[in-house]
Amino acid sequence: MRTDIQNSVLCWLATVDSSGTPNVTPKEIFSSYGDDRIVVADIASTNTVRNIRSHPTVCVSFIDIFRQRGFKVVGSATIIGPEEPDFAIVGADLLRLAGVDFPIRHVISIHMERVSRIWAPSYALFPDRTEEERIQVAYDTYGVVAAG
Ligand SMILES: Cc1cc2nc3c(=O)[nH]c(=O)nc-3n(C[C@H](O)[C@H](O)[C@H](O)COP(=O)(O)O)c2cc1C
């Protein structure tokens, strides 16, 4: 999962508000923490933070678009503010990834409760493809060409 997190450009974090209306938005600054947590930076995620405070169950998904696979994680989120000692500890990766240009308002810490793999349909339809072939197909599909 750590490899897939590193290879994922974004994660998508889904929450619900107090009336049950879903909200899903992309977050680029995310990482794992320990063996059982995903952490996400609140830089500009007012609604996500508000929703978690009233309803902590969240779902986060991320994929490596070139390997065409990733994870879906359901868990319970807590909001860690900068005044809390855990902010710098649990958020260490996030602070490094965000750098000084993107101030982190809160660390969103998600305790993983259910983890499932996301596979592109091509894994079932073309099970004999090698990883290199899958990556090449993705390059072709997305128009990615080698630099130089
Ligand atoms: C490419 C991309 C990366 C983003 N990364 C983050 C991020 O890491 N953290 C964050 O708080 N917002 C990030 N955002 C912005 C939020 O997705 C955006 O502010 C969104 O409207 C927040 O919605 P919410 O208030 O419903 O949570 C990103 C947006 C884009 C387009």
mmCIF file of C-alpha atoms and ligand atoms in Angstrom:
data_model
loop_
_atom_site.group_PDB
_atom_site.id
_atom_site.type_symbol
_atom_site.label_atom_id
_atom_site.label_comp_id
_atom_site.label_asym_id
_atom_site.label_seq_id
_atom_site.Cartn_x
_atom_site.Cartn_y
_atom_site.Cartn_z
ATOM 1 C CA MET A 1 0.000 0.000 0.000
ATOM 2 C CA ARG A 2 2.886 2.400 0.750
ATOM 3 C CA THR A 3 4.169 1.903 -2.802
ATOM 4 C CA ASP A 4 0.735 2.601 -4.271
ATOM 5 C CA ILE A 5 0.401 5.728 -2.107
ATOM 6 C CA GLN A 6 3.763 7.000 -3.370
ATOM 7 C CA ASN A 7 2.745 6.268 -6.969
ATOM 8 C CA SER A 8 -0.685 7.904 -6.673
ATOM 9 C CA VAL A 9 -0.864 11.537 -7.716
ATOM 10 C CA LEU A 10 -3.980 12.133 -5.629
ATOM 11 C CA CYS A 11 -6.344 10.482 -3.224
ATOM 12 C CA TRP A 12 -10.099 11.091 -3.159
ATOM 13 C CA LEU A 13 -11.554 11.600 0.306
ATOM 14 C CA ALA A 14 -15.275 11.006 0.787
ATOM 15 C CA THR A 15 -17.224 12.238 3.802
ATOM 16 C CA VAL A 16 -20.886 12.814 4.582
ATOM 17 C CA ASP A 17 -22.542 15.774 6.230
ATOM 18 C CA SER A 18 -25.036 15.628 9.075
ATOM 19 C CA SER A 19 -27.936 15.166 6.629
ATOM 20 C CA GLY A 20 -26.162 12.285 4.839
ATOM 21 C CA THR A 21 -25.158 14.237 1.734
ATOM 22 C CA PRO A 22 -21.859 12.878 0.367
ATOM 23 C CA ASN A 23 -18.836 15.043 -0.359
ATOM 24 C CA VAL A 24 -15.778 13.819 -2.255
ATOM 25 C CA THR A 25 -12.738 15.913 -3.128
ATOM 26 C CA PRO A 26 -9.144 15.325 -4.245
ATOM 27 C CA LYS A 27 -6.159 15.673 -1.937
ATOM 28 C CA GLU A 28 -2.591 15.543 -3.179
ATOM 29 C CA ILE A 29 -0.849 15.686 0.195
ATOM 30 C CA PHE A 30 -1.419 12.314 1.819
ATOM 31 C CA SER A 31 0.629 9.487 3.269
ATOM 32 C CA SER A 32 0.520 6.497 5.559
ATOM 33 C CA TYR A 33 1.344 6.699 9.252
ATOM 34 C CA GLY A 34 2.384 3.541 11.035
ATOM 35 C CA ASP A 35 0.668 0.353 9.928
ATOM 36 C CA ASP A 36 -2.933 1.377 10.381
ATOM 37 C CA ARG A 37 -3.400 5.026 9.459
ATOM 38 C CA ILE A 38 -3.737 7.171 6.343
ATOM 39 C CA VAL A 39 -3.051 10.849 6.935
ATOM 40 C CA VAL A 40 -4.276 13.681 4.722
ATOM 41 C CA ALA A 41 -3.429 17.387 4.840
ATOM 42 C CA ASP A 42 -6.218 19.894 5.319
ATOM 43 C CA ILE A 43 -4.928 22.834 3.328
ATOM 44 C CA ALA A 44 -8.234 24.018 1.851
ATOM 45 C CA SER A 45 -10.770 21.374 2.901
ATOM 46 C CA THR A 46 -13.262 23.238 5.075
ATOM 47 C CA ASN A 47 -16.247 21.018 4.272
ATOM 48 C CA THR A 48 -14.310 17.776 4.703
ATOM 49 C CA VAL A 49 -13.120 18.844 8.166
ATOM 50 C CA ARG A 50 -16.597 20.015 9.184
ATOM 51 C CA ASN A 51 -18.148 16.733 8.004
ATOM 52 C CA ILE A 52 -15.606 14.604 9.875
ATOM 53 C CA ARG A 53 -16.292 16.502 13.092
ATOM 54 C CA SER A 54 -19.954 15.534 12.911
ATOM 55 C CA HIS A 55 -19.567 12.145 11.187
ATOM 56 C CA PRO A 56 -16.107 10.540 11.442
ATOM 57 C CA THR A 57 -16.620 7.620 9.043
ATOM 58 C CA VAL A 58 -14.812 8.305 5.763
ATOM 59 C CA CYS A 59 -13.775 6.491 2.616
ATOM 60 C CA VAL A 60 -10.519 7.279 0.825
ATOM 61 C CA SER A 61 -9.361 5.822 -2.474
ATOM 62 C CA PHE A 62 -6.235 6.239 -4.544
ATOM 63 C CA ILE A 63 -4.822 4.582 -7.641
ATOM 64 C CA ASP A 64 -1.531 4.310 -9.456
ATOM 65 C CA ILE A 65 -2.823 5.332 -12.896
ATOM 66 C CA PHE A 66 0.050 3.627 -14.725
ATOM 67 C CA ARG A 67 -0.164 0.273 -12.927
ATOM 68 C CA GLN A 68 -3.941 0.669 -12.958
ATOM 69 C CA ARG A 69 -4.553 -0.428 -9.407
ATOM 70 C CA GLY A 70 -4.916 1.020 -5.940
ATOM 71 C CA PHE A 71 -6.863 0.805 -2.706
ATOM 72 C CA LYS A 72 -10.141 1.776 -1.127
ATOM 73 C CA VAL A 73 -10.012 2.351 2.625
ATOM 74 C CA VAL A 74 -12.943 2.841 4.979
ATOM 75 C CA GLY A 75 -12.080 4.175 8.391
ATOM 76 C CA SER A 76 -12.694 6.542 11.225
ATOM 77 C CA ALA A 77 -11.114 9.992 10.958
ATOM 78 C CA THR A 78 -9.979 12.436 13.598
ATOM 79 C CA ILE A 79 -8.909 16.041 13.124
ATOM 80 C CA ILE A 80 -5.581 17.044 14.662
ATOM 81 C CA GLY A 81 -4.989 20.772 15.069
ATOM 82 C CA PRO A 82 -1.597 22.537 15.084
ATOM 83 C CA GLU A 83 -1.842 23.139 18.839
ATOM 84 C CA GLU A 84 -1.773 19.379 19.509
ATOM 85 C CA PRO A 85 1.581 17.595 20.043
ATOM 86 C CA ASP A 86 0.552 14.891 17.529
ATOM 87 C CA PHE A 87 0.294 17.455 14.715
ATOM 88 C CA ALA A 88 4.047 17.490 14.026
ATOM 89 C CA ILE A 89 4.486 13.773 14.777
ATOM 90 C CA VAL A 90 1.576 12.223 12.873
ATOM 91 C CA GLY A 91 1.774 14.939 10.205
ATOM 92 C CA ALA A 92 5.564 14.792 9.654
ATOM 93 C CA ASP A 93 5.308 13.318 6.129
ATOM 94 C CA LEU A 94 2.572 15.793 5.197
ATOM 95 C CA LEU A 95 4.570 18.799 6.412
ATOM 96 C CA ARG A 96 7.537 17.615 4.344
ATOM 97 C CA LEU A 97 5.410 17.006 1.230
ATOM 98 C CA ALA A 98 3.549 20.324 1.503
ATOM 99 C CA GLY A 99 6.628 22.439 2.213
ATOM 100 C CA VAL A 100 6.350 26.071 3.246
ATOM 101 C CA ASP A 101 4.193 27.147 0.311
ATOM 102 C CA PHE A 102 1.145 25.112 1.370
ATOM 103 C CA PRO A 103 0.337 25.655 5.079
ATOM 104 C CA ILE A 104 -1.454 22.733 6.695
ATOM 105 C CA ARG A 105 -4.403 23.775 8.866
ATOM 106 C CA HIS A 106 -5.147 20.311 10.276
ATOM 107 C CA VAL A 107 -3.942 16.760 9.929
ATOM 108 C CA ILE A 108 -6.767 14.396 9.005
ATOM 109 C CA SER A 109 -5.856 11.062 10.572
ATOM 110 C CA ILE A 110 -7.809 8.056 9.283
ATOM 111 C CA HIS A 111 -7.719 4.845 11.266
ATOM 112 C CA MET A 112 -8.111 2.084 8.661
ATOM 113 C CA GLU A 113 -10.949 -0.312 9.391
ATOM 114 C CA ARG A 114 -11.669 -1.945 5.992
ATOM 115 C CA VAL A 115 -9.196 -2.127 3.145
ATOM 116 C CA SER A 116 -9.947 -3.423 -0.338
ATOM 117 C CA ARG A 117 -7.930 -3.519 -3.519
ATOM 118 C CA ILE A 118 -9.052 -1.578 -6.592
ATOM 119 C CA TRP A 119 -8.142 -3.266 -9.876
ATOM 120 C CA ALA A 120 -8.765 -1.941 -13.368
ATOM 121 C CA PRO A 121 -11.087 -4.275 -15.306
ATOM 122 C CA SER A 122 -8.139 -5.128 -17.585
ATOM 123 C CA TYR A 123 -6.663 -7.309 -14.799
ATOM 124 C CA ALA A 124 -9.645 -9.675 -15.127
ATOM 125 C CA LEU A 125 -10.055 -9.269 -18.897
ATOM 126 C CA PHE A 126 -6.350 -9.617 -19.789
ATOM 127 C CA PRO A 127 -4.835 -11.573 -16.901
ATOM 128 C CA ASP A 128 -1.738 -12.630 -18.861
ATOM 129 C CA ARG A 129 -0.456 -9.086 -19.439
ATOM 130 C CA THR A 130 2.829 -8.335 -17.715
ATOM 131 C CA GLU A 131 3.209 -5.228 -15.563
ATOM 132 C CA GLU A 132 5.390 -3.641 -18.277
ATOM 133 C CA GLU A 133 2.644 -4.255 -20.867
ATOM 134 C CA ARG A 134 0.009 -2.752 -18.552
ATOM 135 C CA ILE A 135 2.151 0.341 -18.009
ATOM 136 C CA GLN A 136 2.750 0.686 -21.768
ATOM 137 C CA VAL A 137 -1.003 0.416 -22.471
ATOM 138 C CA ALA A 138 -1.633 3.165 -19.890
ATOM 139 C CA TYR A 139 1.095 5.345 -21.459
ATOM 140 C CA ASP A 140 -0.547 4.852 -24.880
ATOM 141 C CA THR A 141 -4.052 5.526 -23.533
ATOM 142 C CA TYR A 142 -3.020 8.713 -21.731
ATOM 143 C CA GLY A 143 -0.615 9.890 -24.444
ATOM 144 C CA VAL A 144 2.453 9.741 -22.186
ATOM 145 C CA VAL A 145 5.776 9.877 -24.066
ATOM 146 C CA ALA A 146 9.269 9.494 -22.650
ATOM 147 C CA ALA A 147 11.123 12.786 -22.134
ATOM 148 C CA GLY A 148 14.109 13.490 -24.319
HETATM 149 C C1 LIG B 1 -4.794 18.602 -7.756
HETATM 150 C C2 LIG B 1 -5.416 19.029 -6.463
HETATM 151 C C3 LIG B 1 -4.800 18.702 -5.263
HETATM 152 C C4 LIG B 1 -5.343 19.110 -4.042
HETATM 153 N N1 LIG B 1 -4.756 18.745 -2.880
HETATM 154 C C5 LIG B 1 -5.301 19.135 -1.701
HETATM 155 C C6 LIG B 1 -4.731 18.735 -0.457
HETATM 156 O O1 LIG B 1 -3.760 17.989 -0.380
HETATM 157 N N2 LIG B 1 -5.324 19.180 0.680
HETATM 158 C C7 LIG B 1 -6.419 20.001 0.664
HETATM 159 O O2 LIG B 1 -6.914 20.369 1.723
HETATM 160 N N3 LIG B 1 -6.976 20.391 -0.496
HETATM 161 C C8 LIG B 1 -6.454 19.961 -1.669
HETATM 162 N N4 LIG B 1 -7.026 20.334 -2.839
HETATM 163 C C9 LIG B 1 -8.126 21.288 -2.809
HETATM 164 C C10 LIG B 1 -9.442 20.679 -2.402
HETATM 165 O O3 LIG B 1 -9.737 19.516 -3.151
HETATM 166 C C11 LIG B 1 -10.517 21.756 -2.644
HETATM 167 O O4 LIG B 1 -10.215 22.918 -1.897
HETATM 168 C C12 LIG B 1 -11.892 21.262 -2.333
HETATM 169 O O5 LIG B 1 -12.837 22.202 -2.800
HETATM 170 C C13 LIG B 1 -12.086 21.027 -0.838
HETATM 171 O O6 LIG B 1 -13.408 20.616 -0.655
HETATM 172 P P1 LIG B 1 -14.083 20.440 0.756
HETATM 173 O O7 LIG B 1 -14.109 21.774 1.448
HETATM 174 O O8 LIG B 1 -15.432 19.913 0.392
HETATM 175 O O9 LIG B 1 -13.237 19.429 1.501
HETATM 176 C C14 LIG B 1 -6.522 19.891 -4.047
HETATM 177 C C15 LIG B 1 -7.156 20.195 -5.251
HETATM 178 C C16 LIG B 1 -6.608 19.770 -6.439
HETATM 179 C C17 LIG B 1 -7.332 20.129 -7.725
#
